mmCIF file of C-alpha atoms in Angstrom:
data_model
loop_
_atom_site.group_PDB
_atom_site.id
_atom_site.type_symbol
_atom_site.label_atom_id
_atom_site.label_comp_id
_atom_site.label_asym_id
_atom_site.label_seq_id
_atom_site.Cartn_x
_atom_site.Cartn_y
_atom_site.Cartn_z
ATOM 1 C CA UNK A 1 48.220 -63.780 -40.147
ATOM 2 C CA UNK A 2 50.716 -61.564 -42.149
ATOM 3 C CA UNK A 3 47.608 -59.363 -43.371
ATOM 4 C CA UNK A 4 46.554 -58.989 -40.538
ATOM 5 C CA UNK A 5 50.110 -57.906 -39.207
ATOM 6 C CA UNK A 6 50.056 -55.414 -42.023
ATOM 7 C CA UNK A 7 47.096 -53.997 -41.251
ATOM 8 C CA UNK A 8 48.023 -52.871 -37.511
ATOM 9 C CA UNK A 9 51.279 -51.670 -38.413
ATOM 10 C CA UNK A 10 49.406 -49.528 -40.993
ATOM 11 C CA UNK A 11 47.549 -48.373 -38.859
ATOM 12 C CA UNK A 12 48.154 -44.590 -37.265
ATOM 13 C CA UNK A 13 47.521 -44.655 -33.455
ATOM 14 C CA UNK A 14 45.260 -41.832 -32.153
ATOM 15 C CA UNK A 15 46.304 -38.051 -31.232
ATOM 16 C CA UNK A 16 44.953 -37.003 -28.010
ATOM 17 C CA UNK A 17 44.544 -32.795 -28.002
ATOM 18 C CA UNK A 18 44.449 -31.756 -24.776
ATOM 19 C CA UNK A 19 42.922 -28.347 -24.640
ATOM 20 C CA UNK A 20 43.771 -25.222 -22.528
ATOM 21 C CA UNK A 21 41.602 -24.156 -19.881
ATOM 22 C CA UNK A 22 40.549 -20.444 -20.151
ATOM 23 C CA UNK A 23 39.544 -20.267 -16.316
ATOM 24 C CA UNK A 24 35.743 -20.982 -17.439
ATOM 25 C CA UNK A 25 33.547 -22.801 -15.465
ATOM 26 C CA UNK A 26 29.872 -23.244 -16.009
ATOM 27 C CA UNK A 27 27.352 -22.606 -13.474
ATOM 28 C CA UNK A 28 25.563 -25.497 -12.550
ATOM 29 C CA UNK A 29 22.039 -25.028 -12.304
ATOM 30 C CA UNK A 30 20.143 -23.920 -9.177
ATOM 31 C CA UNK A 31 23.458 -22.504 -7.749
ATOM 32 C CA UNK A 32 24.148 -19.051 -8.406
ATOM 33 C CA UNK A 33 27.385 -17.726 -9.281
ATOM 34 C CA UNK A 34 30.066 -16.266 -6.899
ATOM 35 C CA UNK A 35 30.027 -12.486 -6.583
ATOM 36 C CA UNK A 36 33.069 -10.977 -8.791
ATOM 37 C CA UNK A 37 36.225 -10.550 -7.293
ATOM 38 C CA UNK A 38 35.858 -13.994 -5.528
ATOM 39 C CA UNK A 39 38.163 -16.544 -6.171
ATOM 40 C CA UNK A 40 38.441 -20.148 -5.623
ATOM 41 C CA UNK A 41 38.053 -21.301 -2.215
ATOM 42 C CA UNK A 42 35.661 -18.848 -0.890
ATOM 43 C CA UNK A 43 32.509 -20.047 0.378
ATOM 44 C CA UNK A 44 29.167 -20.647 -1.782
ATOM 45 C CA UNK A 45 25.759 -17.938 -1.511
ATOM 46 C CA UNK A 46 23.719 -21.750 -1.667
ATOM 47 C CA UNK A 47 21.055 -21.879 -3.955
ATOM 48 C CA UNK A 48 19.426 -19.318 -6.497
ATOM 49 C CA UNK A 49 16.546 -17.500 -5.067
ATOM 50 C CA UNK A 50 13.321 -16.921 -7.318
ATOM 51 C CA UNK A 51 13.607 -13.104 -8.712
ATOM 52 C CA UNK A 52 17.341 -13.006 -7.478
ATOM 53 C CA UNK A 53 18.845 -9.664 -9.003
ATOM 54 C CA UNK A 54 18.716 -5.744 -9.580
ATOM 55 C CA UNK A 55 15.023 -5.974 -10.372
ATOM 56 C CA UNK A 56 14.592 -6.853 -6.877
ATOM 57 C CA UNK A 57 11.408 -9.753 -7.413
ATOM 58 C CA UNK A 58 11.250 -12.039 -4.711
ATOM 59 C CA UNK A 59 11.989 -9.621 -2.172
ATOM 60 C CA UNK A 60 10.099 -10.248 1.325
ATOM 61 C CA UNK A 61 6.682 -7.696 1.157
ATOM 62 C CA UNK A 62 5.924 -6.036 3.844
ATOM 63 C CA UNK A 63 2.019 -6.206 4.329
ATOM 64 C CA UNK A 64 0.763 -2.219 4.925
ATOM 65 C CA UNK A 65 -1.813 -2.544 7.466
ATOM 66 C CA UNK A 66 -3.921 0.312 6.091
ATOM 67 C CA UNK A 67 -6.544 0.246 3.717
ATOM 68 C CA UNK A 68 -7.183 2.723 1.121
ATOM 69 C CA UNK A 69 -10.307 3.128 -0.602
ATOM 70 C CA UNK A 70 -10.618 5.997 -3.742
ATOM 71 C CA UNK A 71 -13.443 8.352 -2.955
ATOM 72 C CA UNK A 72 -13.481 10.285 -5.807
ATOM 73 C CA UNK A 73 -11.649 10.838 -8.964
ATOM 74 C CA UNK A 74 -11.707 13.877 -11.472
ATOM 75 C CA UNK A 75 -10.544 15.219 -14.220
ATOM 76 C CA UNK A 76 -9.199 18.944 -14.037
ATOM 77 C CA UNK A 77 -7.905 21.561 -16.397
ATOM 78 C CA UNK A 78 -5.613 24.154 -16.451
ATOM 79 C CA UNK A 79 -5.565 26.905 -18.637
ATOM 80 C CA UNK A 80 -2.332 28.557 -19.545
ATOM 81 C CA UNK A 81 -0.959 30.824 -22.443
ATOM 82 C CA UNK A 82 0.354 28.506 -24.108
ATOM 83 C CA UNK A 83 -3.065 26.187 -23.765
ATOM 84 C CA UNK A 84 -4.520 23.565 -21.796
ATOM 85 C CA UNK A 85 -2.772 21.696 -19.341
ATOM 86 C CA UNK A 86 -5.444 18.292 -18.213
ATOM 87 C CA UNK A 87 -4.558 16.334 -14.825
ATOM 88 C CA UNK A 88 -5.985 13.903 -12.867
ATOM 89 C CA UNK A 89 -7.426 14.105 -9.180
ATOM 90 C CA UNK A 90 -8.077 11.755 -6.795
ATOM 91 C CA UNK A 91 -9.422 11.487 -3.161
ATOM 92 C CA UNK A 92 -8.471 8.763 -1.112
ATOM 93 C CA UNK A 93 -9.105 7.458 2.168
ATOM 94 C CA UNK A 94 -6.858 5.482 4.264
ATOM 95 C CA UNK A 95 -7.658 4.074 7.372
ATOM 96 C CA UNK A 96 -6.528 0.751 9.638
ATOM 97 C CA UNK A 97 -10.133 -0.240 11.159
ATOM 98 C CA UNK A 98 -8.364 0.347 14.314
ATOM 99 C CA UNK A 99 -9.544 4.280 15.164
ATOM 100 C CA UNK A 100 -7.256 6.261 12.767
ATOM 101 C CA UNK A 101 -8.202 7.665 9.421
ATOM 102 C CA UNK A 102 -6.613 9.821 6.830
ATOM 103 C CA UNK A 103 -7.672 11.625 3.743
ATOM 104 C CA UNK A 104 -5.332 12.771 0.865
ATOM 105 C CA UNK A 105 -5.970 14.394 -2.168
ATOM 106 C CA UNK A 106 -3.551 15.213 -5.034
ATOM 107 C CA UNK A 107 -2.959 15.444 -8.623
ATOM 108 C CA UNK A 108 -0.826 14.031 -11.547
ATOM 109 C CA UNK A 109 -0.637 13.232 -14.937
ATOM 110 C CA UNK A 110 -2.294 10.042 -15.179
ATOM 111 C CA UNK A 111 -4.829 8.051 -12.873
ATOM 112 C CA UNK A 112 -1.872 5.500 -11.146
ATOM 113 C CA UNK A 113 -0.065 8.558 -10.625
ATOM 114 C CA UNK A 114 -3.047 10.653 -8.799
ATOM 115 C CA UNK A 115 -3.677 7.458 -6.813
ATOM 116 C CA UNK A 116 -0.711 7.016 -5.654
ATOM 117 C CA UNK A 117 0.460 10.003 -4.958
ATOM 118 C CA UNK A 118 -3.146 10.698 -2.580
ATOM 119 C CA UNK A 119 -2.583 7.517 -0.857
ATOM 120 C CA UNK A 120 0.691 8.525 0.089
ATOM 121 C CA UNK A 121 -0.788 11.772 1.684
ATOM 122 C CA UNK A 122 -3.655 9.858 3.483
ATOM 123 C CA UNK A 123 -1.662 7.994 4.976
ATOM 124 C CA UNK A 124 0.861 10.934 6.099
ATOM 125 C CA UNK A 125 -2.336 13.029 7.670
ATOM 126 C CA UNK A 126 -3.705 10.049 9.881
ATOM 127 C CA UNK A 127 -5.718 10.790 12.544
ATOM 128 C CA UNK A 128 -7.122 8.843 15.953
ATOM 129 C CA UNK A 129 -10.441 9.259 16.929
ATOM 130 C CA UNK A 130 -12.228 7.659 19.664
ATOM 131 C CA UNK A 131 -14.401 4.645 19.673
ATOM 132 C CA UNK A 132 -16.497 3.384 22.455
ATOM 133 C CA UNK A 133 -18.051 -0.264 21.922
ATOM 134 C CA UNK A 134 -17.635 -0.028 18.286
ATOM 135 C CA UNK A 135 -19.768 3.641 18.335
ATOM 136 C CA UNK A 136 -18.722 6.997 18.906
ATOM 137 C CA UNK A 137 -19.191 8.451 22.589
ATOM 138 C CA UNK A 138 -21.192 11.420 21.926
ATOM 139 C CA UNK A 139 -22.892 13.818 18.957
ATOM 140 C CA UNK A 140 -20.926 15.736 17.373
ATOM 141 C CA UNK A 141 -21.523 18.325 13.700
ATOM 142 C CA UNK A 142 -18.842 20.028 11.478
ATOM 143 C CA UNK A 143 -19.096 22.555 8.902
ATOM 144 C CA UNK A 144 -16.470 22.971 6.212
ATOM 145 C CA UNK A 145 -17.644 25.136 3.469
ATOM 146 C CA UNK A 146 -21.174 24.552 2.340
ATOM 147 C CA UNK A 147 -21.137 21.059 3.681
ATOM 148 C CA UNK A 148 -22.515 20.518 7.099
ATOM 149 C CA UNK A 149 -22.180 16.904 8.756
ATOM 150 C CA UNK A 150 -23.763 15.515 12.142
ATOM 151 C CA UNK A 151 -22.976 12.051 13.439
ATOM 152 C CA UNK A 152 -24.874 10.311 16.288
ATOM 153 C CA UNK A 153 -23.919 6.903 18.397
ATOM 154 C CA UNK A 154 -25.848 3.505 17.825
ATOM 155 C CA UNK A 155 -26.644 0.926 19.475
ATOM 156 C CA UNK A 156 -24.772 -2.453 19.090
ATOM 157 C CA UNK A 157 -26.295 -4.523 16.392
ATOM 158 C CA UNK A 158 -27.698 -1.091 14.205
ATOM 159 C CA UNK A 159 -25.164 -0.793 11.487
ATOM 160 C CA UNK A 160 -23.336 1.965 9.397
ATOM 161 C CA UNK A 161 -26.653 3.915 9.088
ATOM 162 C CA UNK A 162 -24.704 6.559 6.819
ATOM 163 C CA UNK A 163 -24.016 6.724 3.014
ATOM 164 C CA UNK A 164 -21.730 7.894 0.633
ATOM 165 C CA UNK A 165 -18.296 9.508 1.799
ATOM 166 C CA UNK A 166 -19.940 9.184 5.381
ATOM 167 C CA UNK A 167 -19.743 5.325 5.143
ATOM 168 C CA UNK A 168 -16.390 5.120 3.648
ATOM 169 C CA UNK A 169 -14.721 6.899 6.329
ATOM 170 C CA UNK A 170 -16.541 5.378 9.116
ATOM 171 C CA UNK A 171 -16.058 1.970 8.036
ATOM 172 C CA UNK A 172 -12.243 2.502 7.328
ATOM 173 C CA UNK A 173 -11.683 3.899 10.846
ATOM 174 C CA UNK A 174 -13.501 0.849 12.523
ATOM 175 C CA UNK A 175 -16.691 2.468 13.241
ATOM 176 C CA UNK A 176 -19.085 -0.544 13.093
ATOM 177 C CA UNK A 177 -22.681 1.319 14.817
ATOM 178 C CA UNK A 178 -23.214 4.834 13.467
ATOM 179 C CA UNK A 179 -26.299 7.125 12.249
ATOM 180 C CA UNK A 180 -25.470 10.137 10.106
ATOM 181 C CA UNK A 181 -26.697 12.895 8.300
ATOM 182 C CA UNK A 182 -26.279 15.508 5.609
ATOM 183 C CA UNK A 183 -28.107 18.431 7.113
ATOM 184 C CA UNK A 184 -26.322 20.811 3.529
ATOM 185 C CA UNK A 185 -27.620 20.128 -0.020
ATOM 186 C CA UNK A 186 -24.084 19.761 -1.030
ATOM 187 C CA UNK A 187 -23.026 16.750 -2.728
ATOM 188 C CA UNK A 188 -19.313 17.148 -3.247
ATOM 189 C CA UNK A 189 -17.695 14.193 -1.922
ATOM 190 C CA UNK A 190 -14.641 15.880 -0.882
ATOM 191 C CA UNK A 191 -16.488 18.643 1.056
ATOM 192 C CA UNK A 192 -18.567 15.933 2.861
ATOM 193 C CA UNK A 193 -15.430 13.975 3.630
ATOM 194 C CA UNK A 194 -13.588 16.937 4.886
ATOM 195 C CA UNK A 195 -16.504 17.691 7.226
ATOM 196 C CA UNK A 196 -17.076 14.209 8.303
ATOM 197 C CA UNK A 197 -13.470 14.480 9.313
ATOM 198 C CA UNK A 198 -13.937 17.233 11.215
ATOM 199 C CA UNK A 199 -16.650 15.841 12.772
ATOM 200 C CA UNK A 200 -14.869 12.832 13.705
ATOM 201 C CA UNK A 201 -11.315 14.994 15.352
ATOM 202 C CA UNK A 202 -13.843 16.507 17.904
ATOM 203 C CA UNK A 203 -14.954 13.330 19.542
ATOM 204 C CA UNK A 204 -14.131 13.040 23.105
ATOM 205 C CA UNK A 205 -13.836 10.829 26.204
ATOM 206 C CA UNK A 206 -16.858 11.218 28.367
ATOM 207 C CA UNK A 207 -15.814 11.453 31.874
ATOM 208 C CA UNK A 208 -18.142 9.719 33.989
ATOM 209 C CA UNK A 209 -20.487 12.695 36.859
ATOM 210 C CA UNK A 210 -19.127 11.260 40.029
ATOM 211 C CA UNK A 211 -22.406 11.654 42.541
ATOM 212 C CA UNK A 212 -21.341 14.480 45.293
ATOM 213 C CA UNK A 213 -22.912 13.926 48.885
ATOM 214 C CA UNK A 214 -24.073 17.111 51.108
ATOM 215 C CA UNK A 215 -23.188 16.619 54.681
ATOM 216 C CA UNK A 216 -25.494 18.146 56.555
#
């Protein structure tokens, strides 16, 4: 008994250090942290979105209704005094399948650049033609430069009966029963395009004759 007396008055009891709080708190995960200024009592932004931040992922995307398709891409060159200077250019065609259609063409210093920057322009010079049951009303033919286009109406059932920068553009408007032809030996695309689109701004409503009785 007296050893074991000696031993707990020998022994030291325990220092508790309390330590100061520096006003940090760690975030708990899946909450996100209070905007700065805010103190304590003000109310919590819930939990952390996916791609919350400056880089701006997760954001809601709006869905573009028109399509773009590229027509045509090329490289050009420009020739200067102090040497050559090479771009990009590309032709693209926009169009919502619903009777409007654009073309754009630019330049720029790569290929995503040229792209883009045509898209943007297609989609600036839209254009609404007129369909009739899924065919154009009447004939129509367009000249721009060497390239001369004609376009006729279809029947239901016949098809894009066209090819090449024709089809594109017809398709991308909505134009589902078509018959074309290239009546120029040109094959630039862009030429072709820019007469098919000329083609396609002269279409017209077809007024129906109204039948005219002679009194006698």
């Amino acid at each position: 008994m007296t050893e074991e007396k000696k031993q707990l008055n020998n022994e030291k009891p325990a220092v508790v250090i309390e330590k100061k709080s520096d006003g940090f708190k760690p975030i708990p995960t899946g909450e996100t942290p209070a905007p700065r200024g805010f103190g304590q009592g003000q109310r919590n932004f819930g939990p952390r979105k996916p791609g919350f931040g400056r880089a701006g992922f997760g954001k809601a995307v709006i869905k573009d209704e028109f399509e773009s398709k590229l027509l045509d891409l090329a490289r050009v060159t420009r020739v200067t005094g102090g040497g050559k200077r090479m771009k990009f250019r590309a032709v693209v065609i926009a169009g919502n399948k619903k009777g409007k259609i654009g073309i754009g063409v630019d330049k720029g210093k790569d290929v995503s650049q040229a792209i883009e920057k045509a898209t943007r322009k297609a989609k600036k010079n839209l254009i609404e033609i007129v369909i009739v049951n899924g065919t154009i009303p009447h004939e129509v033919k367009a000249k721009v430069g060497p390239a001369v286009i004609m376009l006729k109406p279809q029947k239901t059932g016949r098809g894009l009966v066209a090819g090449g920068a024709v089809r594109l553009i017809c398709d991308l408007a909505g134009i589902k029963n078509i018959s074309s032809k290239i009546l120029s030996g040109s094959k630039n695309k862009l030429n072709n395009a820019r007469a098919t689109m000329e083609a396609l701004k002269q279409l017209k409503h077809q007024k129906s004759k109204s039948k005219m009785t002679i009194q006698n």
